[in-house]
Coordinates of C-alpha atoms and ligand atoms in Angstrom, one line a residue:
M1 CA 0.0 0.0 0.0
L2 CA 1.5 3.4 -1.1
E3 CA 0.5 6.9 -0.2
V4 CA -0.4 8.5 -3.5
K5 CA 0.7 12.0 -2.7
T6 CA 4.2 11.3 -1.4
G7 CA 4.9 7.8 -2.8
R8 CA 5.6 6.6 0.7
L9 CA 5.4 2.8 1.3
L10 CA 2.7 2.4 4.0
A11 CA 2.6 -1.3 4.2
A12 CA 4.1 -4.4 2.5
W13 CA 3.6 -8.0 3.6
P14 CA 5.6 -10.1 3.4
P15 CA 8.2 -7.5 2.5
Q16 CA 10.5 -9.8 0.7
K17 CA 7.7 -11.2 -1.4
A18 CA 6.3 -7.7 -2.3
A19 CA 9.7 -7.1 -3.8
R20 CA 10.6 -10.5 -5.3
A21 CA 7.4 -12.4 -6.1
E22 CA 7.0 -12.5 -9.9
A23 CA 4.0 -13.3 -12.0
A24 CA 2.6 -12.2 -15.3
P25 CA 0.4 -9.1 -14.8
G26 CA -2.6 -10.6 -16.7
S27 CA -5.5 -8.3 -17.1
V28 CA -4.1 -5.6 -14.8
F29 CA -1.9 -4.9 -17.9
K30 CA -5.1 -3.8 -19.8
L31 CA -4.6 -0.5 -18.0
V32 CA -1.3 0.0 -19.8
T33 CA -2.8 -1.2 -23.2
A34 CA -5.7 1.2 -22.7
C35 CA -3.5 4.1 -21.9
A36 CA -1.3 3.4 -24.9
A37 CA -4.2 2.9 -27.3
L38 CA -5.8 6.2 -26.2
E39 CA -2.6 8.2 -26.3
E40 CA -1.4 6.7 -29.6
G41 CA -4.8 7.5 -31.2
V42 CA -5.7 3.9 -32.1
T43 CA -9.0 4.1 -30.2
R44 CA -11.2 6.7 -28.5
L45 CA -13.9 6.4 -25.8
A46 CA -16.8 6.5 -28.4
R47 CA -15.5 3.5 -30.3
R48 CA -17.1 0.2 -29.5
I49 CA -15.7 -3.2 -30.2
E50 CA -17.8 -6.4 -30.3
C51 CA -16.9 -9.5 -28.3
R52 CA -18.5 -12.8 -29.4
N53 CA -16.3 -14.8 -27.1
V54 CA -13.8 -16.0 -29.7
F55 CA -11.2 -14.0 -31.7
P56 CA -9.9 -15.8 -34.7
L57 CA -6.3 -14.9 -35.5
E58 CA -3.7 -16.6 -37.8
R59 CA -5.6 -20.0 -37.8
R60 CA -5.8 -19.8 -34.0
S61 CA -8.6 -19.0 -31.7
L62 CA -8.1 -16.7 -28.8
W63 CA -10.9 -16.5 -26.2
C64 CA -12.6 -14.1 -23.8
S65 CA -13.6 -15.2 -20.3
R66 CA -17.3 -14.8 -20.7
S67 CA -19.0 -17.5 -22.7
G68 CA -21.4 -16.0 -25.1
G69 CA -19.2 -12.8 -25.2
H70 CA -19.6 -9.3 -23.9
G71 CA -21.3 -7.9 -26.9
L72 CA -20.5 -4.3 -27.9
M73 CA -18.4 -2.3 -25.4
N74 CA -16.4 0.9 -25.3
I75 CA -12.9 0.9 -23.6
R76 CA -14.3 1.9 -20.2
E77 CA -16.8 -0.9 -20.1
A78 CA -14.1 -3.3 -21.5
L79 CA -11.8 -2.4 -18.6
A80 CA -14.6 -2.8 -16.1
H81 CA -15.6 -6.3 -17.4
S82 CA -12.1 -7.2 -18.5
C83 CA -13.0 -8.2 -22.0
N84 CA -10.1 -9.9 -23.7
I85 CA -11.4 -9.5 -27.3
H86 CA -11.4 -5.7 -27.0
F87 CA -7.8 -5.7 -25.9
Y88 CA -6.6 -8.2 -28.4
A89 CA -7.9 -5.8 -31.1
L90 CA -6.3 -2.8 -29.5
G91 CA -3.0 -4.7 -29.0
L92 CA -2.8 -5.6 -32.7
R93 CA -3.5 -2.0 -33.7
L94 CA -0.7 -0.8 -31.4
G95 CA 1.8 -3.5 -32.2
R96 CA 4.6 -5.0 -30.1
D97 CA 7.0 -2.0 -30.0
R98 CA 4.4 0.5 -28.8
L99 CA 3.1 -2.0 -26.1
L100 CA 6.7 -2.4 -24.9
K101 CA 7.3 1.3 -24.9
W102 CA 4.3 2.0 -22.7
S103 CA 5.3 -0.9 -20.4
R104 CA 8.6 0.8 -19.8
L105 CA 6.9 4.2 -19.2
F106 CA 4.9 2.5 -16.5
G107 CA 8.1 1.3 -14.9
L108 CA 7.8 -2.4 -15.8
G109 CA 11.1 -4.4 -16.3
R110 CA 13.1 -2.5 -13.8
T111 CA 13.3 -2.2 -10.0
T112 CA 11.3 0.4 -8.1
G113 CA 14.0 1.3 -5.5
Y114 CA 11.6 0.8 -2.6
S115 CA 13.0 -2.4 -1.1
P116 CA 16.0 -3.9 0.4
P117 CA 18.7 -5.3 -1.9
G118 CA 17.5 -8.2 -4.0
E119 CA 14.5 -6.5 -5.4
S120 CA 13.5 -8.2 -8.7
P121 CA 13.2 -6.0 -11.8
G122 CA 10.7 -8.4 -13.4
S123 CA 11.0 -8.8 -17.1
L124 CA 9.3 -7.7 -20.3
P125 CA 8.5 -10.3 -23.0
D126 CA 11.5 -10.7 -25.3
R127 CA 9.6 -12.6 -27.9
A128 CA 6.4 -11.1 -29.3
F129 CA 6.7 -11.1 -33.0
H130 CA 3.9 -13.4 -34.0
P131 CA 0.5 -11.6 -34.0
V132 CA -0.8 -14.2 -31.4
D133 CA 2.1 -13.2 -29.1
V134 CA 1.3 -9.5 -29.6
A135 CA -2.4 -10.1 -28.8
R136 CA -1.5 -12.0 -25.6
L137 CA 0.9 -9.3 -24.6
A138 CA -2.0 -6.8 -24.7
I139 CA -3.8 -8.8 -22.0
G140 CA -0.7 -9.2 -19.9
Q141 CA 0.3 -12.7 -20.9
G142 CA 3.7 -13.8 -22.3
A143 CA 6.3 -16.5 -21.8
S144 CA 8.7 -14.1 -20.0
F145 CA 6.4 -11.4 -18.8
R146 CA 6.9 -10.9 -15.1
V147 CA 6.0 -8.1 -12.7
T148 CA 6.3 -7.7 -8.9
P149 CA 3.6 -6.6 -6.4
L150 CA 5.6 -3.4 -5.8
Q151 CA 5.6 -2.6 -9.5
M152 CA 1.9 -3.2 -9.6
A153 CA 1.3 -0.9 -6.6
R154 CA 3.3 1.8 -8.3
L155 CA 1.3 1.4 -11.5
A156 CA -1.9 1.9 -9.5
A157 CA -0.4 5.0 -7.9
L158 CA 0.5 6.4 -11.4
V159 CA -3.0 6.0 -12.6
A160 CA -4.4 7.4 -9.3
S161 CA -2.3 10.5 -9.5
E162 CA -2.8 10.9 -13.3
G163 CA 0.9 10.6 -13.9
R164 CA 2.0 13.1 -11.2
F165 CA 3.5 10.3 -9.2
L166 CA 7.0 10.9 -10.6
S167 CA 9.6 9.9 -8.1
L168 CA 9.9 7.8 -5.0
P169 CA 11.3 9.1 -1.8
G170 CA 15.1 8.4 -1.6
A171 CA 15.0 6.5 -4.9
G172 CA 16.9 9.2 -6.9
K173 CA 16.5 10.6 -10.3
A174 CA 17.0 7.2 -12.1
R175 CA 13.7 6.0 -10.7
Q176 CA 11.6 8.8 -12.1
L177 CA 8.7 7.7 -14.3
M178 CA 6.3 9.2 -16.7
R179 CA 7.8 12.6 -17.5
R180 CA 4.5 13.6 -19.0
P181 CA 4.3 11.1 -21.8
V182 CA 0.5 11.1 -21.3
H183 CA -0.7 14.3 -22.9
S184 CA -4.4 14.0 -22.4
V185 CA -6.0 14.3 -19.0
S186 CA -9.0 12.5 -20.5
T187 CA -6.8 9.3 -20.9
W188 CA -6.3 9.1 -17.2
R189 CA -10.0 9.8 -16.6
V190 CA -11.1 6.9 -18.9
L191 CA -8.7 4.5 -17.0
K192 CA -10.0 5.8 -13.6
S193 CA -13.7 5.6 -14.5
G194 CA -13.2 2.1 -15.9
M195 CA -11.6 1.1 -12.6
R196 CA -14.4 2.7 -10.7
L197 CA -17.0 0.8 -12.8
A198 CA -15.0 -2.5 -12.3
V199 CA -15.7 -2.2 -8.5
E200 CA -19.2 -0.9 -8.9
R201 CA -20.4 -3.7 -11.2
G202 CA -17.5 -5.4 -13.0
T203 CA -14.9 -8.0 -12.1
A204 CA -13.6 -6.2 -9.0
K205 CA -16.9 -6.0 -7.1
K206 CA -15.5 -7.9 -4.1
A207 CA -13.2 -5.0 -3.4
A208 CA -16.1 -2.7 -2.6
V209 CA -16.1 -1.0 0.8
A210 CA -19.2 0.5 2.4
G211 CA -18.8 4.3 2.6
L212 CA -15.6 4.4 0.5
A213 CA -15.5 4.8 -3.3
V214 CA -12.9 2.2 -4.5
A215 CA -11.4 1.9 -8.0
G216 CA -9.7 -1.3 -9.1
K217 CA -8.6 -3.8 -11.8
T218 CA -8.3 -7.5 -11.4
G219 CA -6.1 -10.0 -13.2
S220 CA -6.0 -13.8 -13.2
P221 CA -3.0 -14.7 -15.5
E222 CA -1.9 -18.2 -16.3
R223 CA 0.7 -19.2 -13.8
A224 CA 4.3 -19.3 -15.1
G225 CA 5.4 -22.8 -16.0
S226 CA 1.9 -24.2 -15.2
P227 CA -0.7 -22.8 -17.5
D228 CA -3.5 -24.8 -16.0
E229 CA -3.1 -22.8 -12.8
R230 CA -3.8 -19.1 -12.2
D231 CA -2.4 -16.3 -10.1
G232 CA -4.6 -13.6 -8.7
W233 CA -4.1 -9.8 -8.8
F234 CA -5.9 -6.8 -7.7
V235 CA -4.6 -3.2 -8.1
G236 CA -6.6 -0.1 -7.1
F237 CA -6.9 3.1 -5.2
A238 CA -9.2 4.9 -2.8
P239 CA -11.1 7.2 -2.5
A240 CA -11.8 6.9 -6.2
D241 CA -12.4 10.6 -6.7
K242 CA -9.5 11.9 -4.5
P243 CA -7.0 9.1 -4.3
A244 CA -5.0 8.9 -1.0
V245 CA -3.7 5.3 -1.1
A246 CA -2.9 2.9 -3.9
I247 CA -2.6 -0.9 -3.4
A248 CA -1.7 -4.1 -5.1
V249 CA -2.6 -7.6 -3.9
Y250 CA -1.0 -10.7 -5.3
I251 CA -2.2 -14.2 -4.5
A252 CA -0.2 -17.1 -5.9
R253 CA -2.5 -19.8 -7.2
G254 CA -5.5 -17.6 -6.7
H255 CA -8.1 -15.6 -8.7
G256 CA -8.1 -11.9 -9.0
G257 CA -11.8 -11.2 -8.5
D258 CA -12.5 -14.0 -6.0
N259 CA -9.3 -14.0 -3.9
A260 CA -7.3 -10.9 -4.4
A261 CA -10.2 -8.3 -4.4
P262 CA -11.5 -9.4 -1.0
V263 CA -8.1 -9.0 0.5
A264 CA -8.0 -5.5 -1.0
R265 CA -11.4 -4.8 0.7
K266 CA -10.0 -5.8 4.1
M267 CA -6.9 -3.6 3.6
L268 CA -9.0 -0.6 2.6
E269 CA -11.5 -1.2 5.5
A270 CA -8.5 -1.2 7.9
W271 CA -7.1 2.0 6.3
K272 CA -10.5 3.7 6.4
G273 CA -10.8 2.8 10.1
M274 CA -7.4 4.6 10.8
R275 CA -8.1 7.8 8.9
Ligands
LIG301 ZN1 -15.3 -10.2 -24.0

């Protein structure tokens, strides 16, 4: 849990795992893809993309999580309901290089500077040349795509602060992020409203806290080395309209919406009780 205004680390448990646990970001990465797609002009809020559950690509079939499909959705709704098809389409319009460029702008693939020595930098995919790899990259999946809980908390703080979260206390100049590469305030607002909607009636409903507006995004990527298993992520911030804290929850062999989001709810309830 980070304080959005100062970047201060408020809580990390267990500290070593927050810095060293690695997993694919899964659908949390849709925030990066959405930001890139809006900023690079390959989509806009008014554009809707239809999900019919399956996305044929290069003689392969890629799938969405909802059988029967999500129907027509704009990018805000697609974030809230975590529609894979929407983000496959955006990822292919962006291409590998722009997806990786925006990953770096969000600080992925390098250490945050928060933790004791031994922090993992994670890794960006080194192989995403085939269109199927690019589409999977856009939803946060890839053979060598790894992020840490600290990186995910920082990503949440970046969105919460609309890119003003530039440096970390004591981390020095090298750790600065996002020197205003996002030009449009409306880009941040789309991401934030999509995260708000995710908690109100999307995949992150179990992070809802009575009397506190929460914004969030879940992810349940295939587990590295064992694609039949999943890992669970939740990233988010609160209060949604005036963010004070940003959090990331990672549960190995868990599910984002069912396992990570309820932990986020407990953390935010505790934080609310201490305000
Ligand atoms: Zn869908």
